[in-house]
Amino acid sequence: MPHLRPRRARRTPAIRELLTQTRLHPRDLVLPVFVKEGLQEPAEIRSMPGVYQHTIASVRDLTEQARDAGLGGIMVFAVPQSRDALGSGATDPDGFFAAAIRAVAQAAEGALVVMSDICLDEFTDHGHCGVLRPDGTIDNDATIDRYAQMAVIHADAGADVVGLSGMMDGQTAEVRAALDDAGLIDTLILSYTAKYASAFYGPFRDAVESTLEGDRRTYQMDPANRREALRALDIEEASGADIVMVKPAGSYLDVLADLAAASSVPVAAYQVSGEYAMIEAASANGWIDRERVIVESLIAIRRAGADVILTYYALEAAAWLAGSRRDALPVNPPVASGSAGRVADAGAGSGRLDEFPAGPIPRADEVGR
Ligand code: PBG
């Protein structure tokens, strides 16, 4: 007869819930949103069913939903109407991106952390994250000057956090100095510290209508490399990063665990568009249990060490988390099955949280973790 019986601790939902090591909370989640210039109606992204390009008006609604759902934050990406070699639109203080950030910041009412993407790829006609030299290579140092201008504009427009996703050398130090010079000492920097040259970004490029030909392998990291992420962490910490990030998340949990163990600042992870698209595609075919796979994927990212998760599922997951025990989810999901409760179906492109039978969401400081 066995005398060590670990199954004892798995016997009932109550025991499992008490002894679980990793919990998800809406405040850990950040919703990435796409706002497109000149759009009249929210437009669903072909390769990201349920995720929309938004108008300024619909992103305002979505921000209110995110705020009311008790999310931690929202990350704004802009899709401009015109592009050029320098990505000029990115540094127009009266431009569309600044207007979108202002709208989101206003609707967030201080209850959501407002983040914005600092990168040129949506604004350049060649689709690269930086400006190019005549020979077609990236001009690193000219690029980070442009990021610095962009960051000041975003912070002025109301971004609490600027997300540096361009993977240029020296970007964090350069942006920190520019923010400080402008008196924007309280703006945080989220550094995409270990951002890999990943095929999992495919659907995002639909979302921002990317014009990129070729790839980003001279600036984003080689997916085969693990050690390099720790060097990047050293550099980013020394340069003043307030939050460091690993991206993508699901296929890079080892890197995330390394960073979480070594970092002296909070660690974020980005469950990217391709991770979302794969879950949606398999679910649509009835091949996996959508809700359970989503929750499991997010729990795994937390377990590996992420304090903060950027995910297109943020609103939907928050609604589930508010309603029930994790264990009860697969059996009795509080969200109607199929797509009824999805952000997808919110006619105006916003999450229909009013349809979720979820109660008020306790704040982290009320319930602890
Ligand atoms: C660059 C950027 C990308 C993503 C976020 N910021 C695309 C890229 O580097 O090619 C990808 C996010 C996702 O796939 O969900 N501005």
PDB file of N, CA and C in Angstrom, residues 225-320:
ATOM      1  N   ASN A 225      18.173  31.698 -28.827  1.00  0.00           N
ATOM      2  CA  ASN A 225      19.070  32.203 -27.779  1.00  0.00           C
ATOM      3  C   ASN A 225      18.370  32.460 -26.447  1.00  0.00           C
ATOM      4  N   ARG A 226      18.949  31.916 -25.402  1.00  0.00           N
ATOM      5  CA  ARG A 226      18.417  32.077 -24.057  1.00  0.00           C
ATOM      6  C   ARG A 226      19.295  33.005 -23.206  1.00  0.00           C
ATOM      7  N   ARG A 227      20.587  32.801 -23.268  1.00  0.00           N
ATOM      8  CA  ARG A 227      21.522  33.547 -22.412  1.00  0.00           C
ATOM      9  C   ARG A 227      21.439  35.050 -22.678  1.00  0.00           C
ATOM     10  N   GLU A 228      21.272  35.380 -23.950  1.00  0.00           N
ATOM     11  CA  GLU A 228      21.257  36.777 -24.365  1.00  0.00           C
ATOM     12  C   GLU A 228      20.189  37.602 -23.641  1.00  0.00           C
ATOM     13  N   ALA A 229      19.123  36.928 -23.219  1.00  0.00           N
ATOM     14  CA  ALA A 229      18.047  37.648 -22.536  1.00  0.00           C
ATOM     15  C   ALA A 229      18.530  38.211 -21.198  1.00  0.00           C
ATOM     16  N   LEU A 230      19.450  37.501 -20.566  1.00  0.00           N
ATOM     17  CA  LEU A 230      19.966  37.978 -19.277  1.00  0.00           C
ATOM     18  C   LEU A 230      20.887  39.174 -19.472  1.00  0.00           C
ATOM     19  N   ARG A 231      21.609  39.184 -20.567  1.00  0.00           N
ATOM     20  CA  ARG A 231      22.436  40.356 -20.860  1.00  0.00           C
ATOM     21  C   ARG A 231      21.536  41.565 -21.124  1.00  0.00           C
ATOM     22  N   ALA A 232      20.486  41.317 -21.891  1.00  0.00           N
ATOM     23  CA  ALA A 232      19.539  42.397 -22.172  1.00  0.00           C
ATOM     24  C   ALA A 232      18.931  42.929 -20.876  1.00  0.00           C
ATOM     25  N   LEU A 233      18.630  42.012 -19.955  1.00  0.00           N
ATOM     26  CA  LEU A 233      18.072  42.440 -18.669  1.00  0.00           C
ATOM     27  C   LEU A 233      19.048  43.361 -17.931  1.00  0.00           C
ATOM     28  N   ASP A 234      20.315  42.979 -17.886  1.00  0.00           N
ATOM     29  CA  ASP A 234      21.328  43.827 -17.222  1.00  0.00           C
ATOM     30  C   ASP A 234      21.340  45.217 -17.835  1.00  0.00           C
ATOM     31  N   ILE A 235      21.350  45.251 -19.157  1.00  0.00           N
ATOM     32  CA  ILE A 235      21.423  46.544 -19.843  1.00  0.00           C
ATOM     33  C   ILE A 235      20.171  47.376 -19.557  1.00  0.00           C
ATOM     34  N   GLU A 236      19.016  46.740 -19.632  1.00  0.00           N
ATOM     35  CA  GLU A 236      17.760  47.484 -19.452  1.00  0.00           C
ATOM     36  C   GLU A 236      17.602  47.991 -18.022  1.00  0.00           C
ATOM     37  N   GLU A 237      17.974  47.164 -17.059  1.00  0.00           N
ATOM     38  CA  GLU A 237      17.901  47.621 -15.664  1.00  0.00           C
ATOM     39  C   GLU A 237      18.823  48.823 -15.453  1.00  0.00           C
ATOM     40  N   ALA A 238      20.016  48.721 -16.001  1.00  0.00           N
ATOM     41  CA  ALA A 238      20.976  49.812 -15.823  1.00  0.00           C
ATOM     42  C   ALA A 238      20.549  51.067 -16.568  1.00  0.00           C
ATOM     43  N   SER A 239      19.726  50.896 -17.602  1.00  0.00           N
ATOM     44  CA  SER A 239      19.288  52.038 -18.409  1.00  0.00           C
ATOM     45  C   SER A 239      18.028  52.694 -17.862  1.00  0.00           C
ATOM     46  N   GLY A 240      17.453  52.091 -16.826  1.00  0.00           N
ATOM     47  CA  GLY A 240      16.296  52.732 -16.205  1.00  0.00           C
ATOM     48  C   GLY A 240      14.946  52.146 -16.561  1.00  0.00           C
ATOM     49  N   ALA A 241      14.915  50.932 -17.079  1.00  0.00           N
ATOM     50  CA  ALA A 241      13.617  50.302 -17.347  1.00  0.00           C
ATOM     51  C   ALA A 241      12.868  50.101 -16.032  1.00  0.00           C
ATOM     52  N   ASP A 242      11.581  50.431 -16.030  1.00  0.00           N
ATOM     53  CA  ASP A 242      10.771  50.241 -14.829  1.00  0.00           C
ATOM     54  C   ASP A 242      10.092  48.877 -14.828  1.00  0.00           C
ATOM     55  N   ILE A 243       9.844  48.349 -16.013  1.00  0.00           N
ATOM     56  CA  ILE A 243       9.230  47.031 -16.192  1.00  0.00           C
ATOM     57  C   ILE A 243       9.973  46.399 -17.371  1.00  0.00           C
ATOM     58  N   VAL A 244      10.287  45.128 -17.266  1.00  0.00           N
ATOM     59  CA  VAL A 244      10.909  44.448 -18.408  1.00  0.00           C
ATOM     60  C   VAL A 244       9.925  43.414 -18.952  1.00  0.00           C
ATOM     61  N   MET A 245      10.068  43.087 -20.227  1.00  0.00           N
ATOM     62  CA  MET A 245       9.086  42.186 -20.827  1.00  0.00           C
ATOM     63  C   MET A 245       9.745  41.110 -21.689  1.00  0.00           C
ATOM     64  N   VAL A 246       9.067  39.971 -21.715  1.00  0.00           N
ATOM     65  CA  VAL A 246       9.444  38.873 -22.610  1.00  0.00           C
ATOM     66  C   VAL A 246       8.313  38.713 -23.618  1.00  0.00           C
ATOM     67  N   LYS A 247       8.673  38.507 -24.878  1.00  0.00           N
ATOM     68  CA  LYS A 247       7.675  38.431 -25.936  1.00  0.00           C
ATOM     69  C   LYS A 247       8.212  37.618 -27.096  1.00  0.00           C
ATOM     70  N   PRO A 248       7.443  36.688 -27.636  1.00  0.00           N
ATOM     71  CA  PRO A 248       6.153  36.174 -27.181  1.00  0.00           C
ATOM     72  C   PRO A 248       6.267  35.517 -25.802  1.00  0.00           C
ATOM     73  N   ALA A 249       5.125  35.035 -25.291  1.00  0.00           N
ATOM     74  CA  ALA A 249       5.135  34.448 -23.958  1.00  0.00           C
ATOM     75  C   ALA A 249       5.192  32.922 -23.999  1.00  0.00           C
ATOM     76  N   GLY A 250       4.200  32.308 -24.636  1.00  0.00           N
ATOM     77  CA  GLY A 250       3.990  30.866 -24.504  1.00  0.00           C
ATOM     78  C   GLY A 250       5.155  30.001 -24.925  1.00  0.00           C
ATOM     79  N   SER A 251       5.853  30.402 -25.961  1.00  0.00           N
ATOM     80  CA  SER A 251       6.975  29.579 -26.427  1.00  0.00           C
ATOM     81  C   SER A 251       8.290  30.013 -25.796  1.00  0.00           C
ATOM     82  N   TYR A 252       8.230  30.956 -24.856  1.00  0.00           N
ATOM     83  CA  TYR A 252       9.452  31.514 -24.257  1.00  0.00           C
ATOM     84  C   TYR A 252       9.386  31.517 -22.733  1.00  0.00           C
ATOM     85  N   LEU A 253       8.722  30.494 -22.191  1.00  0.00           N
ATOM     86  CA  LEU A 253       8.531  30.450 -20.737  1.00  0.00           C
ATOM     87  C   LEU A 253       9.854  30.242 -19.995  1.00  0.00           C
ATOM     88  N   ASP A 254      10.814  29.594 -20.653  1.00  0.00           N
ATOM     89  CA  ASP A 254      12.133  29.429 -20.018  1.00  0.00           C
ATOM     90  C   ASP A 254      12.823  30.783 -19.856  1.00  0.00           C
ATOM     91  N   VAL A 255      12.713  31.592 -20.904  1.00  0.00           N
ATOM     92  CA  VAL A 255      13.317  32.925 -20.859  1.00  0.00           C
ATOM     93  C   VAL A 255      12.617  33.770 -19.784  1.00  0.00           C
ATOM     94  N   LEU A 256      11.305  33.635 -19.735  1.00  0.00           N
ATOM     95  CA  LEU A 256      10.522  34.369 -18.740  1.00  0.00           C
ATOM     96  C   LEU A 256      10.940  33.963 -17.326  1.00  0.00           C
ATOM     97  N   ALA A 257      11.106  32.670 -17.108  1.00  0.00           N
ATOM     98  CA  ALA A 257      11.523  32.201 -15.776  1.00  0.00           C
ATOM     99  C   ALA A 257      12.922  32.715 -15.435  1.00  0.00           C
ATOM    100  N   ASP A 258      13.806  32.746 -16.416  1.00  0.00           N
ATOM    101  CA  ASP A 258      15.155  33.290 -16.179  1.00  0.00           C
ATOM    102  C   ASP A 258      15.074  34.747 -15.747  1.00  0.00           C
ATOM    103  N   LEU A 259      14.293  35.526 -16.492  1.00  0.00           N
ATOM    104  CA  LEU A 259      14.206  36.950 -16.194  1.00  0.00           C
ATOM    105  C   LEU A 259      13.531  37.192 -14.848  1.00  0.00           C
ATOM    106  N   ALA A 260      12.474  36.420 -14.590  1.00  0.00           N
ATOM    107  CA  ALA A 260      11.757  36.607 -13.330  1.00  0.00           C
ATOM    108  C   ALA A 260      12.672  36.303 -12.146  1.00  0.00           C
ATOM    109  N   ALA A 261      13.568  35.326 -12.307  1.00  0.00           N
ATOM    110  CA  ALA A 261      14.473  34.974 -11.209  1.00  0.00           C
ATOM    111  C   ALA A 261      15.543  36.037 -11.003  1.00  0.00           C
ATOM    112  N   ALA A 262      15.935  36.704 -12.078  1.00  0.00           N
ATOM    113  CA  ALA A 262      17.079  37.609 -11.981  1.00  0.00           C
ATOM    114  C   ALA A 262      16.694  39.084 -11.861  1.00  0.00           C
ATOM    115  N   SER A 263      15.467  39.418 -12.210  1.00  0.00           N
ATOM    116  CA  SER A 263      15.127  40.834 -12.338  1.00  0.00           C
ATOM    117  C   SER A 263      14.871  41.513 -11.000  1.00  0.00           C
ATOM    118  N   SER A 264      15.273  42.752 -10.916  1.00  0.00           N
ATOM    119  CA  SER A 264      14.956  43.542  -9.723  1.00  0.00           C
ATOM    120  C   SER A 264      13.767  44.458  -9.980  1.00  0.00           C
ATOM    121  N   VAL A 265      13.217  44.407 -11.187  1.00  0.00           N
ATOM    122  CA  VAL A 265      12.010  45.194 -11.503  1.00  0.00           C
ATOM    123  C   VAL A 265      10.915  44.219 -11.958  1.00  0.00           C
ATOM    124  N   PRO A 266       9.656  44.677 -11.949  1.00  0.00           N
ATOM    125  CA  PRO A 266       8.570  43.780 -12.367  1.00  0.00           C
ATOM    126  C   PRO A 266       8.751  43.262 -13.797  1.00  0.00           C
ATOM    127  N   VAL A 267       8.227  42.063 -14.005  1.00  0.00           N
ATOM    128  CA  VAL A 267       8.392  41.390 -15.293  1.00  0.00           C
ATOM    129  C   VAL A 267       7.020  41.180 -15.950  1.00  0.00           C
ATOM    130  N   ALA A 268       6.937  41.569 -17.209  1.00  0.00           N
ATOM    131  CA  ALA A 268       5.715  41.371 -17.983  1.00  0.00           C
ATOM    132  C   ALA A 268       5.975  40.345 -19.076  1.00  0.00           C
ATOM    133  N   ALA A 269       4.892  39.771 -19.598  1.00  0.00           N
ATOM    134  CA  ALA A 269       5.003  38.882 -20.752  1.00  0.00           C
ATOM    135  C   ALA A 269       3.836  39.186 -21.680  1.00  0.00           C
ATOM    136  N   TYR A 270       4.069  39.053 -22.980  1.00  0.00           N
ATOM    137  CA  TYR A 270       3.063  39.398 -23.983  1.00  0.00           C
ATOM    138  C   TYR A 270       2.633  38.130 -24.713  1.00  0.00           C
ATOM    139  N   GLN A 271       1.378  37.745 -24.461  1.00  0.00           N
ATOM    140  CA  GLN A 271       0.797  36.626 -25.218  1.00  0.00           C
ATOM    141  C   GLN A 271       0.370  37.224 -26.563  1.00  0.00           C
ATOM    142  N   VAL A 272       1.124  36.930 -27.603  1.00  0.00           N
ATOM    143  CA  VAL A 272       1.002  37.705 -28.838  1.00  0.00           C
ATOM    144  C   VAL A 272      -0.086  37.176 -29.774  1.00  0.00           C
ATOM    145  N   SER A 273      -0.232  37.915 -30.863  1.00  0.00           N
ATOM    146  CA  SER A 273      -1.322  37.662 -31.804  1.00  0.00           C
ATOM    147  C   SER A 273      -1.377  36.221 -32.309  1.00  0.00           C
ATOM    148  N   GLY A 274      -0.219  35.623 -32.587  1.00  0.00           N
ATOM    149  CA  GLY A 274      -0.214  34.258 -33.119  1.00  0.00           C
ATOM    150  C   GLY A 274      -0.646  33.243 -32.072  1.00  0.00           C
ATOM    151  N   GLU A 275      -0.331  33.524 -30.825  1.00  0.00           N
ATOM    152  CA  GLU A 275      -0.777  32.642 -29.739  1.00  0.00           C
ATOM    153  C   GLU A 275      -2.302  32.697 -29.654  1.00  0.00           C
ATOM    154  N   TYR A 276      -2.829  33.906 -29.766  1.00  0.00           N
ATOM    155  CA  TYR A 276      -4.285  34.102 -29.767  1.00  0.00           C
ATOM    156  C   TYR A 276      -4.916  33.390 -30.965  1.00  0.00           C
ATOM    157  N   ALA A 277      -4.346  33.618 -32.127  1.00  0.00           N
ATOM    158  CA  ALA A 277      -4.931  33.070 -33.363  1.00  0.00           C
ATOM    159  C   ALA A 277      -4.966  31.539 -33.338  1.00  0.00           C
ATOM    160  N   MET A 278      -3.940  30.934 -32.784  1.00  0.00           N
ATOM    161  CA  MET A 278      -3.907  29.463 -32.741  1.00  0.00           C
ATOM    162  C   MET A 278      -5.009  28.920 -31.845  1.00  0.00           C
ATOM    163  N   ILE A 279      -5.199  29.556 -30.703  1.00  0.00           N
ATOM    164  CA  ILE A 279      -6.264  29.103 -29.795  1.00  0.00           C
ATOM    165  C   ILE A 279      -7.624  29.290 -30.459  1.00  0.00           C
ATOM    166  N   GLU A 280      -7.804  30.429 -31.125  1.00  0.00           N
ATOM    167  CA  GLU A 280      -9.090  30.685 -31.783  1.00  0.00           C
ATOM    168  C   GLU A 280      -9.353  29.681 -32.910  1.00  0.00           C
ATOM    169  N   ALA A 281      -8.332  29.412 -33.688  1.00  0.00           N
ATOM    170  CA  ALA A 281      -8.523  28.507 -34.834  1.00  0.00           C
ATOM    171  C   ALA A 281      -8.841  27.090 -34.368  1.00  0.00           C
ATOM    172  N   ALA A 282      -8.104  26.621 -33.387  1.00  0.00           N
ATOM    173  CA  ALA A 282      -8.353  25.259 -32.904  1.00  0.00           C
ATOM    174  C   ALA A 282      -9.722  25.171 -32.229  1.00  0.00           C
ATOM    175  N   SER A 283     -10.094  26.231 -31.519  1.00  0.00           N
ATOM    176  CA  SER A 283     -11.403  26.237 -30.850  1.00  0.00           C
ATOM    177  C   SER A 283     -12.531  26.251 -31.865  1.00  0.00           C
ATOM    178  N   ALA A 284     -12.353  27.041 -32.907  1.00  0.00           N
ATOM    179  CA  ALA A 284     -13.397  27.150 -33.925  1.00  0.00           C
ATOM    180  C   ALA A 284     -13.638  25.798 -34.592  1.00  0.00           C
ATOM    181  N   ASN A 285     -12.607  24.991 -34.628  1.00  0.00           N
ATOM    182  CA  ASN A 285     -12.749  23.654 -35.197  1.00  0.00           C
ATOM    183  C   ASN A 285     -13.255  22.632 -34.191  1.00  0.00           C
ATOM    184  N   GLY A 286     -13.435  23.073 -32.954  1.00  0.00           N
ATOM    185  CA  GLY A 286     -13.898  22.148 -31.923  1.00  0.00           C
ATOM    186  C   GLY A 286     -12.804  21.193 -31.456  1.00  0.00           C
ATOM    187  N   TRP A 287     -11.560  21.558 -31.703  1.00  0.00           N
ATOM    188  CA  TRP A 287     -10.459  20.648 -31.372  1.00  0.00           C
ATOM    189  C   TRP A 287      -9.952  20.813 -29.953  1.00  0.00           C
ATOM    190  N   ILE A 288     -10.194  21.954 -29.351  1.00  0.00           N
ATOM    191  CA  ILE A 288      -9.774  22.165 -27.961  1.00  0.00           C
ATOM    192  C   ILE A 288     -10.907  22.866 -27.218  1.00  0.00           C
ATOM    193  N   ASP A 289     -10.856  22.792 -25.903  1.00  0.00           N
ATOM    194  CA  ASP A 289     -11.829  23.483 -25.064  1.00  0.00           C
ATOM    195  C   ASP A 289     -11.314  24.906 -24.863  1.00  0.00           C
ATOM    196  N   ARG A 290     -11.947  25.835 -25.567  1.00  0.00           N
ATOM    197  CA  ARG A 290     -11.430  27.194 -25.657  1.00  0.00           C
ATOM    198  C   ARG A 290     -11.158  27.828 -24.287  1.00  0.00           C
ATOM    199  N   GLU A 291     -12.166  27.850 -23.434  1.00  0.00           N
ATOM    200  CA  GLU A 291     -12.012  28.522 -22.143  1.00  0.00           C
ATOM    201  C   GLU A 291     -10.879  27.921 -21.317  1.00  0.00           C
ATOM    202  N   ARG A 292     -10.860  26.600 -21.292  1.00  0.00           N
ATOM    203  CA  ARG A 292      -9.826  25.954 -20.472  1.00  0.00           C
ATOM    204  C   ARG A 292      -8.436  26.217 -21.026  1.00  0.00           C
ATOM    205  N   VAL A 293      -8.307  26.214 -22.331  1.00  0.00           N
ATOM    206  CA  VAL A 293      -6.984  26.462 -22.917  1.00  0.00           C
ATOM    207  C   VAL A 293      -6.541  27.906 -22.661  1.00  0.00           C
ATOM    208  N   ILE A 294      -7.465  28.833 -22.751  1.00  0.00           N
ATOM    209  CA  ILE A 294      -7.105  30.233 -22.484  1.00  0.00           C
ATOM    210  C   ILE A 294      -6.608  30.386 -21.049  1.00  0.00           C
ATOM    211  N   VAL A 295      -7.399  29.873 -20.106  1.00  0.00           N
ATOM    212  CA  VAL A 295      -7.005  30.019 -18.698  1.00  0.00           C
ATOM    213  C   VAL A 295      -5.677  29.311 -18.438  1.00  0.00           C
ATOM    214  N   GLU A 296      -5.528  28.117 -18.995  1.00  0.00           N
ATOM    215  CA  GLU A 296      -4.279  27.376 -18.786  1.00  0.00           C
ATOM    216  C   GLU A 296      -3.085  28.134 -19.374  1.00  0.00           C
ATOM    217  N   SER A 297      -3.283  28.721 -20.544  1.00  0.00           N
ATOM    218  CA  SER A 297      -2.166  29.449 -21.166  1.00  0.00           C
ATOM    219  C   SER A 297      -1.763  30.658 -20.313  1.00  0.00           C
ATOM    220  N   LEU A 298      -2.751  31.319 -19.719  1.00  0.00           N
ATOM    221  CA  LEU A 298      -2.437  32.492 -18.896  1.00  0.00           C
ATOM    222  C   LEU A 298      -1.817  32.082 -17.557  1.00  0.00           C
ATOM    223  N   ILE A 299      -2.346  31.015 -16.970  1.00  0.00           N
ATOM    224  CA  ILE A 299      -1.779  30.509 -15.716  1.00  0.00           C
ATOM    225  C   ILE A 299      -0.315  30.099 -15.922  1.00  0.00           C
ATOM    226  N   ALA A 300      -0.040  29.481 -17.064  1.00  0.00           N
ATOM    227  CA  ALA A 300       1.332  29.034 -17.330  1.00  0.00           C
ATOM    228  C   ALA A 300       2.288  30.227 -17.403  1.00  0.00           C
ATOM    229  N   ILE A 301       1.804  31.316 -17.974  1.00  0.00           N
ATOM    230  CA  ILE A 301       2.646  32.516 -18.104  1.00  0.00           C
ATOM    231  C   ILE A 301       2.902  33.121 -16.713  1.00  0.00           C
ATOM    232  N   ARG A 302       1.878  33.104 -15.867  1.00  0.00           N
ATOM    233  CA  ARG A 302       2.058  33.572 -14.476  1.00  0.00           C
ATOM    234  C   ARG A 302       3.013  32.648 -13.725  1.00  0.00           C
ATOM    235  N   ARG A 303       2.794  31.348 -13.889  1.00  0.00           N
ATOM    236  CA  ARG A 303       3.608  30.359 -13.174  1.00  0.00           C
ATOM    237  C   ARG A 303       5.086  30.514 -13.522  1.00  0.00           C
ATOM    238  N   ALA A 304       5.365  30.833 -14.782  1.00  0.00           N
ATOM    239  CA  ALA A 304       6.755  31.002 -15.208  1.00  0.00           C
ATOM    240  C   ALA A 304       7.371  32.273 -14.627  1.00  0.00           C
ATOM    241  N   GLY A 305       6.517  33.183 -14.133  1.00  0.00           N
ATOM    242  CA  GLY A 305       7.092  34.338 -13.433  1.00  0.00           C
ATOM    243  C   GLY A 305       6.594  35.710 -13.849  1.00  0.00           C
ATOM    244  N   ALA A 306       5.601  35.781 -14.723  1.00  0.00           N
ATOM    245  CA  ALA A 306       5.137  37.108 -15.145  1.00  0.00           C
ATOM    246  C   ALA A 306       4.293  37.764 -14.050  1.00  0.00           C
ATOM    247  N   ASP A 307       4.608  39.002 -13.735  1.00  0.00           N
ATOM    248  CA  ASP A 307       3.773  39.788 -12.829  1.00  0.00           C
ATOM    249  C   ASP A 307       2.599  40.374 -13.598  1.00  0.00           C
ATOM    250  N   VAL A 308       2.847  40.685 -14.850  1.00  0.00           N
ATOM    251  CA  VAL A 308       1.869  41.364 -15.703  1.00  0.00           C
ATOM    252  C   VAL A 308       1.769  40.587 -17.012  1.00  0.00           C
ATOM    253  N   ILE A 309       0.542  40.411 -17.517  1.00  0.00           N
ATOM    254  CA  ILE A 309       0.380  39.722 -18.805  1.00  0.00           C
ATOM    255  C   ILE A 309      -0.385  40.612 -19.769  1.00  0.00           C
ATOM    256  N   LEU A 310       0.225  40.864 -20.915  1.00  0.00           N
ATOM    257  CA  LEU A 310      -0.504  41.515 -22.008  1.00  0.00           C
ATOM    258  C   LEU A 310      -1.169  40.418 -22.817  1.00  0.00           C
ATOM    259  N   THR A 311      -2.487  40.496 -22.949  1.00  0.00           N
ATOM    260  CA  THR A 311      -3.203  39.450 -23.672  1.00  0.00           C
ATOM    261  C   THR A 311      -4.476  39.996 -24.294  1.00  0.00           C
ATOM    262  N   TYR A 312      -4.775  39.520 -25.497  1.00  0.00           N
ATOM    263  CA  TYR A 312      -6.009  39.920 -26.175  1.00  0.00           C
ATOM    264  C   TYR A 312      -7.229  39.321 -25.476  1.00  0.00           C
ATOM    265  N   TYR A 313      -6.982  38.397 -24.543  1.00  0.00           N
ATOM    266  CA  TYR A 313      -8.070  37.791 -23.771  1.00  0.00           C
ATOM    267  C   TYR A 313      -8.359  38.536 -22.469  1.00  0.00           C
ATOM    268  N   ALA A 314      -7.710  39.667 -22.243  1.00  0.00           N
ATOM    269  CA  ALA A 314      -7.782  40.298 -20.916  1.00  0.00           C
ATOM    270  C   ALA A 314      -9.216  40.535 -20.442  1.00  0.00           C
ATOM    271  N   LEU A 315     -10.049  41.106 -21.310  1.00  0.00           N
ATOM    272  CA  LEU A 315     -11.413  41.443 -20.880  1.00  0.00           C
ATOM    273  C   LEU A 315     -12.224  40.194 -20.591  1.00  0.00           C
ATOM    274  N   GLU A 316     -12.112  39.259 -21.487  1.00  0.00           N
ATOM    275  CA  GLU A 316     -12.889  38.034 -21.344  1.00  0.00           C
ATOM    276  C   GLU A 316     -12.435  37.256 -20.108  1.00  0.00           C
ATOM    277  N   ALA A 317     -11.130  37.142 -19.931  1.00  0.00           N
ATOM    278  CA  ALA A 317     -10.610  36.395 -18.778  1.00  0.00           C
ATOM    279  C   ALA A 317     -11.012  37.084 -17.477  1.00  0.00           C
ATOM    280  N   ALA A 318     -11.004  38.407 -17.479  1.00  0.00           N
ATOM    281  CA  ALA A 318     -11.371  39.132 -16.255  1.00  0.00           C
ATOM    282  C   ALA A 318     -12.805  38.817 -15.864  1.00  0.00           C
ATOM    283  N   ALA A 319     -13.666  38.701 -16.853  1.00  0.00           N
ATOM    284  CA  ALA A 319     -15.068  38.406 -16.554  1.00  0.00           C
ATOM    285  C   ALA A 319     -15.204  37.012 -15.941  1.00  0.00           C
ATOM    286  N   TRP A 320     -14.443  36.055 -16.454  1.00  0.00           N
ATOM    287  CA  TRP A 320     -14.499  34.711 -15.863  1.00  0.00           C
ATOM    288  C   TRP A 320     -13.960  34.715 -14.444  1.00  0.00           C
TER     289      TRP A 320
END
